Structures are given as structure tokens and as C-alpha cells.
Amino acid sequence: MHQSAHRIALALPVGGTSYTFDTKVGFKEQYAPTGVTGCAIGFGTGGCAFPGGGSLSLPEFTGFQMQNQEFKIFIPAGTRSFLFSGYAAQTTQSAFVLRYGKEPTRVAPLSGAEYQAAQTGERIDSSFTRLVNEDVDHFVVHDGGGTLRFVGGQLDAKRSSTDQGKWLYVRQLSGAALYDYQGALDVDMPKYAAGYAKISWTTSPFPDPVDTASPTTPTTPTTPTTPTTPTTPTIPTIPTTPTTPTTPGSVTTNVVSTAGQPLKLDITLTQTSADVAASEKTSVWIAARIPANGLFFTTDVWFFRKVDSWVQLGLPNPETVAYSSQITNAGTLKFTPSMDLMVEDLRAFNVEIYFGFKNSNGSFVNKGKIW
């Protein structure tokens, strides 16, 4: 999971009202024990103003659509509490197995009775301490309501923390892939910093802590046909520095608006020479998703950004809602859409921005959530 590019909120500038972000890949960069007041590791509760409403101290990982049915999360030494959740389509069922420190043993889907028992017996608020202290598989299931809570709670009521860093393994046993995930850790800063200094790192360009199941040579991720524990760090789909893409197109995104201005993004699409040579024209789409919530939206709602307005797809012709339609293709294409709305207005409804384009054979390539 840490091999995905995570956007980390930076501290507000003096007098500012809009957050800027830094994109980091790999646990070593994402969770280095440094920072500043406002959004820094080690300030405990009340120290981080965004995201998470000021209650958690490590940068949150948000908005990555899961590409595989297995992933792992490093829980460092000094962790006092851990929260982790994901989003899946409403009225669906999904089952996951988690295990702390080693690969889960369960690979088969849950029976109907097992699924019901996991749903009825769910105790998320104490699940973190049980994961750490019980060397068994733990089942988590989706109740059909959208948000799927995996882990929650403190290690214990005395604010104790983990003595060493270990990986938490997550395997999906059934159901559709998660739309995204979010979570955060609260740490004892001196203990965390001491543990971080002792970590042995992989030789990946974006280092993660070494574990016994993971060699140090990264490989390009693949979609497993049967559940297996990931054995190598994966190359991120949205690197911080554009490289020659190995899948159709590579996208990087930066916030270029300043405090007090509507959100404006700088989006760069990088393609291979083969992609460009095979297609003289391309079209790109920028879309906003408002997730289903308890207010006005009982289902997910999508809007598409044109150069000067937001529209919805009213006719079965996606070109009518493209941000740029049938433009001359190139190895590097840049777009700077303004979203018309302030960041705080978008955040109020959990708005997510997505990007997609047509590749060389005319099929649509969804690059997922970019903000």
C-alpha cells in the first residue's frame, strides 16, 4: 500500500485558508519523523488540522483505488492507535481477512453463516488491540452501507504503544474491489522516532521496511488470480517524478491555486512514443464524484468538468462532456482546470476529482482519483 502515491497535507501558510499537498511514495518518505505544527508526526491528538478533523498525528493515506485484492500496511513501533477504513459500493457484500505480523491463513470465501457471524460480532473499536495481541486471522465484512471499517481503537486504555514495527496483511476473500481507503496512526513520538531509526529498508527507489516475506527487488504489480501475499513492493501508478510509463499513460497532479482562490490543478499526462505514434488525436475527461452520503445524495453522483462549466452526461456520447475532445496527441500533455469552488466547499461533500483519456486504440483509460 505504501507504494501508492499518497498526498500529504502541508501546514497552512500564515493567514492562509487553503491547504497545499506533498506527494510521497514509500513508507520511508511518507512517515519520516519530522514535520511542523499543523500536520506533523508526533503531535498527538489535536495537533493535525487536516485531514481527519485534528485528531490524528500521522499523515492520512486517502483516495487510492485498490488495484489488487491483497495489500499490507506497516504498523511502526510507538503506535498507540490505528484507524483504517475503505469505501465499497452500497448494498454490496465484501469479506476480508486481516492478520498482524504474518500472512493470513484463510484464502476461501466465507460461508453465509461465517459472514453473518463476522457482521454480528464486529467490535471495531477494540480491533487494533486484538490484532496485535491475538495471533489469529480476523474477519471484516461490509454491511452494505458504503464505508467499510477495518480497524479502530487504541492499543490499550493506558495509551501504551507497540514495541516493534510489523506489517498488517489484508486479503480480500470476496466482493468488489474497494473504491479507496483512508486511515491514520497516533504515535508516541520518541518511541516512534527510535524505532524508525532502526528500520532496515528495501532497495526500492521508494523504500519500505524489509519484512521476512519481502525481497528487496521491486516488481511491477500484477492482479492475482488467486489470493497470495504480495512479496515485493510495487511500483506506484502515479510517481512524483514522471517516468517512462509502463501502462497506458502516467498522470501527475499538483495544486496550483493559492489561498482564497478556487481549486486549480496542474495535470500532466505522459505517454510513450508508441502510444503517440498510434493515435494522432486523443480526448481527456476530468470528473468529480460526490460519494453517497446522508444528505442529498443517496447514490454516487458524477459531474464532468468542461473548460468553463460543470455538466452531467445527458446523452450516451462521452465526447460531449470531455474537458478536451479530439486534441492533437503528444508525449506530454498539460491541463490546468479550475474547479470553480473553494477547497473547503469541495471537502464539505467529500468531492473527489478523477482523470481519464482515450488511449491509442480508442478505448478509455481511467487513471482514477487525482485529488
mmCIF file of C-alpha atoms in Angstrom:
data_model
loop_
_atom_site.group_PDB
_atom_site.id
_atom_site.type_symbol
_atom_site.label_atom_id
_atom_site.label_comp_id
_atom_site.label_asym_id
_atom_site.label_seq_id
_atom_site.Cartn_x
_atom_site.Cartn_y
_atom_site.Cartn_z
ATOM 1 C CA MET A 1 0.000 0.000 0.000
ATOM 2 C CA HIS A 2 2.842 2.420 0.747
ATOM 3 C CA GLN A 3 4.000 2.042 -2.855
ATOM 4 C CA SER A 4 0.975 4.114 -3.883
ATOM 5 C CA ALA A 5 1.480 7.862 -4.112
ATOM 6 C CA HIS A 6 -0.076 9.419 -1.004
ATOM 7 C CA ARG A 7 -0.941 13.107 -0.965
ATOM 8 C CA ILE A 8 0.027 14.585 2.414
ATOM 9 C CA ALA A 9 -1.383 17.920 3.547
ATOM 10 C CA LEU A 10 1.213 20.559 4.420
ATOM 11 C CA ALA A 11 0.813 23.151 7.136
ATOM 12 C CA LEU A 12 -1.283 26.210 6.381
ATOM 13 C CA PRO A 13 0.705 29.311 5.437
ATOM 14 C CA VAL A 14 0.332 32.247 7.797
ATOM 15 C CA GLY A 15 -3.090 33.742 7.182
ATOM 16 C CA GLY A 16 -3.939 31.056 4.628
ATOM 17 C CA THR A 17 -7.182 29.101 4.339
ATOM 18 C CA SER A 18 -6.291 26.518 1.652
ATOM 19 C CA TYR A 19 -4.035 23.531 2.153
ATOM 20 C CA THR A 20 -1.279 22.512 -0.228
ATOM 21 C CA PHE A 21 -0.073 18.946 -0.607
ATOM 22 C CA ASP A 22 3.131 16.988 -0.978
ATOM 23 C CA THR A 23 3.008 13.617 -2.743
ATOM 24 C CA LYS A 24 5.291 10.943 -1.304
ATOM 25 C CA VAL A 25 5.835 7.282 -2.137
ATOM 26 C CA GLY A 26 7.181 4.592 0.193
ATOM 27 C CA PHE A 27 6.953 4.399 3.973
ATOM 28 C CA LYS A 28 10.441 5.913 4.468
ATOM 29 C CA GLU A 29 9.359 9.196 2.858
ATOM 30 C CA GLN A 30 5.691 9.127 3.813
ATOM 31 C CA TYR A 31 6.330 8.727 7.537
ATOM 32 C CA ALA A 32 9.722 10.268 8.263
ATOM 33 C CA PRO A 33 9.601 11.503 11.903
ATOM 34 C CA THR A 34 9.793 15.187 11.006
ATOM 35 C CA GLY A 35 7.216 17.883 10.464
ATOM 36 C CA VAL A 36 5.763 21.163 11.560
ATOM 37 C CA THR A 37 2.855 22.121 13.772
ATOM 38 C CA GLY A 38 -0.394 21.773 11.880
ATOM 39 C CA CYS A 39 0.162 18.399 10.273
ATOM 40 C CA ALA A 40 3.160 16.582 11.724
ATOM 41 C CA ILE A 41 4.050 13.243 13.166
ATOM 42 C CA GLY A 42 4.101 13.135 16.917
ATOM 43 C CA PHE A 43 1.797 15.974 17.905
ATOM 44 C CA GLY A 44 -0.777 13.509 19.175
ATOM 45 C CA THR A 45 -4.441 14.390 19.413
ATOM 46 C CA GLY A 46 -5.425 17.900 18.414
ATOM 47 C CA GLY A 47 -2.176 18.614 16.569
ATOM 48 C CA CYS A 48 -3.089 17.912 12.963
ATOM 49 C CA ALA A 49 -5.590 20.324 11.496
ATOM 50 C CA PHE A 50 -6.151 18.374 8.265
ATOM 51 C CA PRO A 51 -7.255 15.795 7.350
ATOM 52 C CA GLY A 52 -9.208 13.918 9.976
ATOM 53 C CA GLY A 53 -10.569 16.885 11.909
ATOM 54 C CA GLY A 54 -7.484 17.321 14.096
ATOM 55 C CA SER A 55 -7.439 14.003 15.934
ATOM 56 C CA LEU A 56 -4.550 12.038 14.415
ATOM 57 C CA SER A 57 -0.872 12.648 14.090
ATOM 58 C CA LEU A 58 0.480 10.793 11.060
ATOM 59 C CA PRO A 59 -0.413 11.860 7.515
ATOM 60 C CA GLU A 60 -3.506 10.065 6.283
ATOM 61 C CA PHE A 61 -3.459 7.931 3.163
ATOM 62 C CA THR A 62 -6.551 8.690 1.117
ATOM 63 C CA GLY A 63 -8.096 8.280 -2.251
ATOM 64 C CA PHE A 64 -6.297 5.346 -3.817
ATOM 65 C CA GLN A 65 -8.460 2.887 -5.732
ATOM 66 C CA MET A 66 -7.331 -0.625 -4.883
ATOM 67 C CA GLN A 67 -5.848 -2.472 -7.851
ATOM 68 C CA ASN A 68 -5.208 -5.791 -6.078
ATOM 69 C CA GLN A 69 -7.130 -7.904 -3.622
ATOM 70 C CA GLU A 70 -4.180 -8.049 -1.238
ATOM 71 C CA PHE A 71 -2.112 -5.346 0.379
ATOM 72 C CA LYS A 72 -0.142 -4.715 3.551
ATOM 73 C CA ILE A 73 0.309 -1.767 5.906
ATOM 74 C CA PHE A 74 3.336 -1.161 8.108
ATOM 75 C CA ILE A 75 2.426 -0.509 11.756
ATOM 76 C CA PRO A 76 5.522 1.141 13.261
ATOM 77 C CA ALA A 77 6.955 0.924 16.762
ATOM 78 C CA GLY A 78 5.346 3.521 19.000
ATOM 79 C CA THR A 79 1.840 3.181 17.530
ATOM 80 C CA ARG A 80 -0.806 3.940 20.177
ATOM 81 C CA SER A 81 -3.900 3.765 17.980
ATOM 82 C CA PHE A 82 -4.702 2.862 14.405
ATOM 83 C CA LEU A 83 -7.773 3.636 12.306
ATOM 84 C CA PHE A 84 -8.355 2.172 8.865
ATOM 85 C CA SER A 85 -11.427 2.100 6.610
ATOM 86 C CA GLY A 86 -12.382 1.824 2.955
ATOM 87 C CA TYR A 87 -15.311 2.533 0.682
ATOM 88 C CA ALA A 88 -17.272 -0.026 -1.321
ATOM 89 C CA ALA A 89 -20.473 0.319 -3.300
ATOM 90 C CA GLN A 90 -23.640 0.348 -1.199
ATOM 91 C CA THR A 91 -25.873 -2.731 -0.959
ATOM 92 C CA THR A 92 -22.898 -4.998 -1.720
ATOM 93 C CA GLN A 93 -21.079 -7.619 0.326
ATOM 94 C CA SER A 94 -17.326 -7.927 0.724
ATOM 95 C CA ALA A 95 -15.243 -10.005 3.117
ATOM 96 C CA PHE A 96 -11.632 -9.512 4.198
ATOM 97 C CA VAL A 97 -9.197 -11.361 6.423
ATOM 98 C CA LEU A 98 -6.509 -9.465 8.411
ATOM 99 C CA ARG A 99 -3.513 -10.700 10.346
ATOM 100 C CA TYR A 100 -0.811 -8.788 12.197
ATOM 101 C CA GLY A 101 2.787 -9.841 11.673
ATOM 102 C CA LYS A 102 2.209 -12.632 9.185
ATOM 103 C CA GLU A 103 0.182 -13.703 6.176
ATOM 104 C CA PRO A 104 -3.415 -14.777 6.931
ATOM 105 C CA THR A 105 -4.114 -18.461 6.516
ATOM 106 C CA ARG A 106 -7.654 -18.085 5.145
ATOM 107 C CA VAL A 107 -7.985 -17.987 1.340
ATOM 108 C CA ALA A 108 -11.522 -19.330 0.718
ATOM 109 C CA PRO A 109 -14.614 -17.070 0.766
ATOM 110 C CA LEU A 110 -16.689 -17.026 3.942
ATOM 111 C CA SER A 111 -19.809 -19.153 4.102
ATOM 112 C CA GLY A 112 -23.128 -17.421 4.679
ATOM 113 C CA ALA A 113 -23.069 -18.357 8.348
ATOM 114 C CA GLU A 114 -19.476 -17.125 8.775
ATOM 115 C CA TYR A 115 -20.294 -13.844 7.065
ATOM 116 C CA GLN A 116 -23.280 -13.282 9.332
ATOM 117 C CA ALA A 117 -21.256 -14.188 12.414
ATOM 118 C CA ALA A 118 -18.495 -11.727 11.456
ATOM 119 C CA GLN A 119 -21.060 -8.983 10.873
ATOM 120 C CA THR A 120 -22.916 -9.622 14.118
ATOM 121 C CA GLY A 121 -19.790 -9.982 16.242
ATOM 122 C CA GLU A 122 -17.960 -6.941 14.863
ATOM 123 C CA ARG A 123 -16.063 -4.939 17.529
ATOM 124 C CA ILE A 124 -14.103 -2.422 15.516
ATOM 125 C CA ASP A 125 -13.350 -0.099 18.434
ATOM 126 C CA SER A 126 -11.207 -2.797 20.065
ATOM 127 C CA SER A 127 -9.930 -4.428 16.888
ATOM 128 C CA PHE A 128 -6.449 -2.868 16.934
ATOM 129 C CA THR A 129 -5.511 -4.340 20.309
ATOM 130 C CA ARG A 130 -6.943 -7.718 19.302
ATOM 131 C CA LEU A 131 -4.951 -7.762 16.057
ATOM 132 C CA VAL A 132 -1.712 -7.014 17.925
ATOM 133 C CA ASN A 133 -2.308 -9.433 20.793
ATOM 134 C CA GLU A 134 -4.056 -12.350 19.078
ATOM 135 C CA ASP A 135 -2.060 -14.391 16.577
ATOM 136 C CA VAL A 136 -5.118 -15.419 14.556
ATOM 137 C CA ASP A 137 -6.994 -14.422 11.409
ATOM 138 C CA HIS A 138 -9.534 -11.615 11.902
ATOM 139 C CA PHE A 139 -12.521 -11.239 9.570
ATOM 140 C CA VAL A 140 -14.049 -7.928 8.480
ATOM 141 C CA VAL A 141 -17.195 -7.748 6.329
ATOM 142 C CA HIS A 142 -19.115 -4.992 4.580
ATOM 143 C CA ASP A 143 -22.558 -4.194 5.999
ATOM 144 C CA GLY A 144 -23.801 -2.695 2.711
ATOM 145 C CA GLY A 145 -23.677 0.917 3.877
ATOM 146 C CA GLY A 146 -20.738 2.299 1.869
ATOM 147 C CA THR A 147 -17.944 2.792 4.400
ATOM 148 C CA LEU A 148 -16.183 -0.407 5.471
ATOM 149 C CA ARG A 149 -14.323 -0.109 8.784
ATOM 150 C CA PHE A 150 -11.333 -2.436 9.113
ATOM 151 C CA VAL A 151 -9.514 -1.410 12.276
ATOM 152 C CA GLY A 152 -10.052 1.021 15.123
ATOM 153 C CA GLY A 153 -9.163 1.770 18.693
ATOM 154 C CA GLN A 154 -6.180 2.204 20.979
ATOM 155 C CA LEU A 155 -3.667 -0.461 21.914
ATOM 156 C CA ASP A 156 -4.931 -0.134 25.488
ATOM 157 C CA ALA A 157 -6.590 2.349 27.835
ATOM 158 C CA LYS A 158 -3.205 3.413 29.289
ATOM 159 C CA ARG A 159 -2.048 4.891 25.958
ATOM 160 C CA SER A 160 0.593 2.208 25.562
ATOM 161 C CA SER A 161 2.202 1.669 22.172
ATOM 162 C CA THR A 162 3.697 -1.104 20.044
ATOM 163 C CA ASP A 163 7.269 -2.145 20.859
ATOM 164 C CA GLN A 164 8.325 -3.003 17.308
ATOM 165 C CA GLY A 165 7.184 -2.385 13.757
ATOM 166 C CA LYS A 166 5.266 -5.137 11.953
ATOM 167 C CA TRP A 167 3.237 -5.450 8.794
ATOM 168 C CA LEU A 168 -0.539 -5.824 8.858
ATOM 169 C CA TYR A 169 -1.653 -8.088 5.998
ATOM 170 C CA VAL A 170 -5.077 -7.657 4.371
ATOM 171 C CA ARG A 171 -6.563 -10.175 1.935
ATOM 172 C CA GLN A 172 -9.938 -9.778 0.242
ATOM 173 C CA LEU A 173 -11.871 -13.039 0.211
ATOM 174 C CA SER A 174 -14.921 -11.938 -1.800
ATOM 175 C CA GLY A 175 -16.743 -8.912 -3.184
ATOM 176 C CA ALA A 176 -15.938 -5.975 -5.449
ATOM 177 C CA ALA A 177 -12.685 -4.001 -5.128
ATOM 178 C CA LEU A 178 -12.552 -1.057 -2.743
ATOM 179 C CA TYR A 179 -13.017 2.389 -4.255
ATOM 180 C CA ASP A 180 -10.463 3.866 -1.891
ATOM 181 C CA TYR A 181 -9.173 3.728 1.663
ATOM 182 C CA GLN A 182 -8.266 6.084 4.455
ATOM 183 C CA GLY A 183 -6.596 5.780 7.811
ATOM 184 C CA ALA A 184 -4.133 7.215 10.272
ATOM 185 C CA LEU A 185 -1.912 6.329 13.202
ATOM 186 C CA ASP A 186 -1.327 8.074 16.511
ATOM 187 C CA VAL A 187 2.182 7.565 17.889
ATOM 188 C CA ASP A 188 4.381 8.063 20.906
ATOM 189 C CA MET A 189 6.876 10.323 19.145
ATOM 190 C CA PRO A 190 10.144 9.446 20.966
ATOM 191 C CA LYS A 191 9.426 5.726 20.702
ATOM 192 C CA TYR A 192 8.370 6.070 17.081
ATOM 193 C CA ALA A 193 11.488 8.039 16.123
ATOM 194 C CA ALA A 194 13.747 5.492 17.848
ATOM 195 C CA GLY A 195 12.009 2.632 16.051
ATOM 196 C CA TYR A 196 12.158 4.432 12.695
ATOM 197 C CA ALA A 197 15.942 4.862 13.083
ATOM 198 C CA LYS A 198 16.351 1.070 13.457
ATOM 199 C CA ILE A 199 14.331 0.079 10.388
ATOM 200 C CA SER A 200 16.095 -1.901 7.627
ATOM 201 C CA TRP A 201 14.881 -0.548 4.283
ATOM 202 C CA THR A 202 14.300 -2.242 0.938
ATOM 203 C CA THR A 203 16.448 -1.173 -2.017
ATOM 204 C CA SER A 204 13.405 0.084 -3.915
ATOM 205 C CA PRO A 205 13.594 3.659 -5.266
ATOM 206 C CA PHE A 206 10.759 4.251 -2.784
ATOM 207 C CA PRO A 207 11.860 2.269 0.301
ATOM 208 C CA ASP A 208 9.578 0.329 2.624
ATOM 209 C CA PRO A 209 10.642 -1.572 5.758
ATOM 210 C CA VAL A 210 12.013 -5.030 4.980
ATOM 211 C CA ASP A 211 9.975 -7.944 6.211
ATOM 212 C CA THR A 212 10.718 -11.657 6.110
ATOM 213 C CA ALA A 213 8.276 -12.226 3.272
ATOM 214 C CA SER A 214 9.557 -9.421 1.031
ATOM 215 C CA PRO A 215 12.719 -9.450 -1.089
ATOM 216 C CA THR A 216 14.312 -6.086 -1.764
ATOM 217 C CA THR A 217 13.820 -6.001 -5.539
ATOM 218 C CA PRO A 218 10.544 -4.303 -6.548
ATOM 219 C CA THR A 219 8.425 -5.616 -9.388
ATOM 220 C CA THR A 220 5.600 -4.185 -11.434
ATOM 221 C CA PRO A 221 2.275 -5.068 -9.752
ATOM 222 C CA THR A 222 0.025 -7.696 -11.251
ATOM 223 C CA THR A 223 -3.540 -8.649 -10.496
ATOM 224 C CA PRO A 224 -3.536 -12.020 -8.699
ATOM 225 C CA THR A 225 -5.844 -14.762 -9.948
ATOM 226 C CA THR A 226 -5.816 -16.483 -6.595
ATOM 227 C CA PRO A 227 -5.092 -14.823 -3.237
ATOM 228 C CA THR A 228 -1.383 -14.615 -2.496
ATOM 229 C CA THR A 229 0.517 -12.359 -0.169
ATOM 230 C CA PRO A 230 2.380 -9.596 -2.071
ATOM 231 C CA THR A 231 6.054 -10.486 -1.937
ATOM 232 C CA THR A 232 7.581 -7.308 -3.348
ATOM 233 C CA PRO A 233 6.960 -3.567 -3.137
ATOM 234 C CA THR A 234 5.032 -2.412 -6.208
ATOM 235 C CA ILE A 235 5.940 0.471 -8.481
ATOM 236 C CA PRO A 236 3.493 3.349 -7.861
ATOM 237 C CA THR A 237 0.983 4.139 -10.584
ATOM 238 C CA ILE A 238 1.354 7.894 -10.077
ATOM 239 C CA PRO A 239 5.035 8.645 -9.316
ATOM 240 C CA THR A 240 6.098 12.032 -8.054
ATOM 241 C CA THR A 241 8.544 12.418 -10.944
ATOM 242 C CA PRO A 242 7.240 11.464 -14.426
ATOM 243 C CA THR A 243 8.989 8.397 -15.799
ATOM 244 C CA THR A 244 8.519 6.386 -18.935
ATOM 245 C CA PRO A 245 5.118 4.788 -18.273
ATOM 246 C CA THR A 246 4.730 1.019 -18.427
ATOM 247 C CA THR A 247 0.919 1.183 -18.545
ATOM 248 C CA PRO A 248 -1.145 3.477 -20.787
ATOM 249 C CA GLY A 249 -0.212 6.967 -19.661
ATOM 250 C CA SER A 250 1.227 8.326 -16.415
ATOM 251 C CA VAL A 251 -0.504 11.191 -14.605
ATOM 252 C CA THR A 252 0.906 13.669 -12.102
ATOM 253 C CA THR A 253 -1.180 16.317 -10.347
ATOM 254 C CA ASN A 254 -0.276 19.457 -8.416
ATOM 255 C CA VAL A 255 -2.420 22.105 -6.744
ATOM 256 C CA VAL A 256 -1.521 25.497 -8.238
ATOM 257 C CA SER A 257 -4.230 27.672 -6.689
ATOM 258 C CA THR A 258 -3.296 29.910 -3.780
ATOM 259 C CA ALA A 259 -5.157 30.673 -0.557
ATOM 260 C CA GLY A 260 -8.514 32.298 -1.151
ATOM 261 C CA GLN A 261 -8.797 31.057 -4.742
ATOM 262 C CA PRO A 262 -10.978 28.285 -6.188
ATOM 263 C CA LEU A 263 -9.153 24.968 -6.501
ATOM 264 C CA LYS A 264 -6.984 24.837 -9.619
ATOM 265 C CA LEU A 265 -4.983 21.768 -10.637
ATOM 266 C CA ASP A 266 -1.972 21.275 -12.874
ATOM 267 C CA ILE A 267 -2.377 17.861 -14.535
ATOM 268 C CA THR A 268 0.346 16.282 -16.704
ATOM 269 C CA LEU A 269 -0.330 13.231 -18.873
ATOM 270 C CA THR A 270 2.834 11.448 -20.055
ATOM 271 C CA GLN A 271 2.637 8.786 -22.789
ATOM 272 C CA THR A 272 5.087 6.513 -24.591
ATOM 273 C CA SER A 273 6.220 7.288 -28.122
ATOM 274 C CA ALA A 274 4.384 4.160 -29.273
ATOM 275 C CA ASP A 275 1.108 5.435 -27.841
ATOM 276 C CA VAL A 276 1.534 8.781 -29.557
ATOM 277 C CA ALA A 277 2.554 7.264 -32.876
ATOM 278 C CA ALA A 278 -0.503 5.020 -32.899
ATOM 279 C CA SER A 279 -3.012 7.824 -32.404
ATOM 280 C CA GLU A 280 -2.954 11.344 -33.830
ATOM 281 C CA LYS A 281 -5.824 12.517 -31.617
ATOM 282 C CA THR A 282 -6.884 11.949 -28.024
ATOM 283 C CA SER A 283 -9.638 13.119 -25.656
ATOM 284 C CA VAL A 284 -9.408 13.665 -21.906
ATOM 285 C CA TRP A 285 -12.038 13.754 -19.182
ATOM 286 C CA ILE A 286 -11.961 15.384 -15.735
ATOM 287 C CA ALA A 287 -14.774 14.241 -13.465
ATOM 288 C CA ALA A 288 -15.955 14.891 -9.921
ATOM 289 C CA ARG A 289 -17.600 12.227 -7.785
ATOM 290 C CA ILE A 290 -19.793 13.097 -4.810
ATOM 291 C CA PRO A 291 -19.964 9.880 -2.760
ATOM 292 C CA ALA A 292 -23.321 8.716 -1.460
ATOM 293 C CA ASN A 293 -23.981 10.321 1.908
ATOM 294 C CA GLY A 294 -26.712 11.013 4.417
ATOM 295 C CA LEU A 295 -27.594 14.405 2.967
ATOM 296 C CA PHE A 296 -28.867 14.891 -0.599
ATOM 297 C CA PHE A 297 -27.075 12.085 -2.382
ATOM 298 C CA THR A 298 -28.338 8.555 -1.780
ATOM 299 C CA THR A 299 -26.113 7.219 -4.595
ATOM 300 C CA ASP A 300 -22.795 8.359 -6.045
ATOM 301 C CA VAL A 301 -23.219 11.366 -8.351
ATOM 302 C CA TRP A 302 -20.796 12.253 -11.174
ATOM 303 C CA PHE A 303 -20.159 15.635 -12.782
ATOM 304 C CA PHE A 304 -17.805 16.312 -15.685
ATOM 305 C CA ARG A 305 -15.594 19.352 -15.985
ATOM 306 C CA LYS A 306 -15.583 21.196 -19.304
ATOM 307 C CA VAL A 307 -13.292 24.182 -19.776
ATOM 308 C CA ASP A 308 -15.848 26.666 -18.464
ATOM 309 C CA SER A 309 -18.560 24.677 -16.661
ATOM 310 C CA TRP A 310 -19.637 21.522 -14.834
ATOM 311 C CA VAL A 311 -22.038 19.229 -16.727
ATOM 312 C CA GLN A 312 -23.618 15.816 -16.380
ATOM 313 C CA LEU A 313 -23.696 13.161 -19.056
ATOM 314 C CA GLY A 314 -27.177 13.520 -20.556
ATOM 315 C CA LEU A 315 -26.589 11.696 -23.831
ATOM 316 C CA PRO A 316 -24.774 8.400 -24.455
ATOM 317 C CA ASN A 317 -21.805 10.233 -26.018
ATOM 318 C CA PRO A 318 -18.916 10.855 -23.620
ATOM 319 C CA GLU A 319 -17.239 13.266 -26.054
ATOM 320 C CA THR A 320 -19.928 15.814 -25.156
ATOM 321 C CA VAL A 321 -18.568 16.046 -21.593
ATOM 322 C CA ALA A 322 -14.837 15.822 -22.364
ATOM 323 C CA TYR A 323 -12.557 18.513 -20.968
ATOM 324 C CA SER A 324 -10.600 18.414 -24.254
ATOM 325 C CA SER A 325 -12.019 16.500 -27.211
ATOM 326 C CA GLN A 326 -10.029 15.165 -30.157
ATOM 327 C CA ILE A 327 -6.883 17.198 -29.495
ATOM 328 C CA THR A 328 -3.511 16.544 -31.121
ATOM 329 C CA ASN A 329 -1.738 13.806 -29.211
ATOM 330 C CA ALA A 330 1.739 14.266 -27.717
ATOM 331 C CA GLY A 331 4.155 12.604 -25.331
ATOM 332 C CA THR A 332 3.393 15.226 -22.684
ATOM 333 C CA LEU A 333 0.021 16.953 -22.382
ATOM 334 C CA LYS A 334 -0.753 19.536 -19.702
ATOM 335 C CA PHE A 335 -4.135 20.694 -18.407
ATOM 336 C CA THR A 336 -4.874 23.342 -15.770
ATOM 337 C CA PRO A 337 -8.584 23.093 -14.929
ATOM 338 C CA SER A 338 -10.172 25.439 -12.402
ATOM 339 C CA MET A 339 -12.857 23.762 -10.315
ATOM 340 C CA ASP A 340 -14.831 26.987 -9.646
ATOM 341 C CA LEU A 341 -15.216 26.023 -5.973
ATOM 342 C CA MET A 342 -13.040 26.525 -2.912
ATOM 343 C CA VAL A 343 -11.281 23.534 -1.339
ATOM 344 C CA GLU A 344 -13.412 23.776 1.814
ATOM 345 C CA ASP A 345 -16.607 23.668 -0.291
ATOM 346 C CA LEU A 346 -15.418 20.549 -2.100
ATOM 347 C CA ARG A 347 -14.303 18.907 1.136
ATOM 348 C CA ALA A 348 -17.699 19.579 2.734
ATOM 349 C CA PHE A 349 -19.230 16.993 0.375
ATOM 350 C CA ASN A 350 -16.138 14.758 0.126
ATOM 351 C CA VAL A 351 -15.802 15.594 -3.565
ATOM 352 C CA GLU A 352 -13.180 13.547 -5.436
ATOM 353 C CA ILE A 353 -11.594 14.503 -8.782
ATOM 354 C CA TYR A 354 -10.861 11.811 -11.393
ATOM 355 C CA PHE A 355 -8.973 11.792 -14.712
ATOM 356 C CA GLY A 356 -9.259 9.620 -17.815
ATOM 357 C CA PHE A 357 -8.354 9.620 -21.508
ATOM 358 C CA LYS A 358 -8.604 7.593 -24.716
ATOM 359 C CA ASN A 359 -5.533 5.516 -25.468
ATOM 360 C CA SER A 360 -4.063 4.687 -28.858
ATOM 361 C CA ASN A 361 -6.717 2.115 -29.797
ATOM 362 C CA GLY A 362 -9.631 4.342 -28.846
ATOM 363 C CA SER A 363 -10.552 2.637 -25.567
ATOM 364 C CA PHE A 364 -10.994 4.596 -22.346
ATOM 365 C CA VAL A 365 -8.249 4.596 -19.697
ATOM 366 C CA ASN A 366 -9.373 5.541 -16.203
ATOM 367 C CA LYS A 367 -6.404 6.855 -14.183
ATOM 368 C CA GLY A 368 -8.506 7.013 -11.018
ATOM 369 C CA LYS A 369 -8.709 9.703 -8.381
ATOM 370 C CA ILE A 370 -6.159 12.518 -8.735
ATOM 371 C CA TRP A 371 -7.436 14.793 -5.921
#
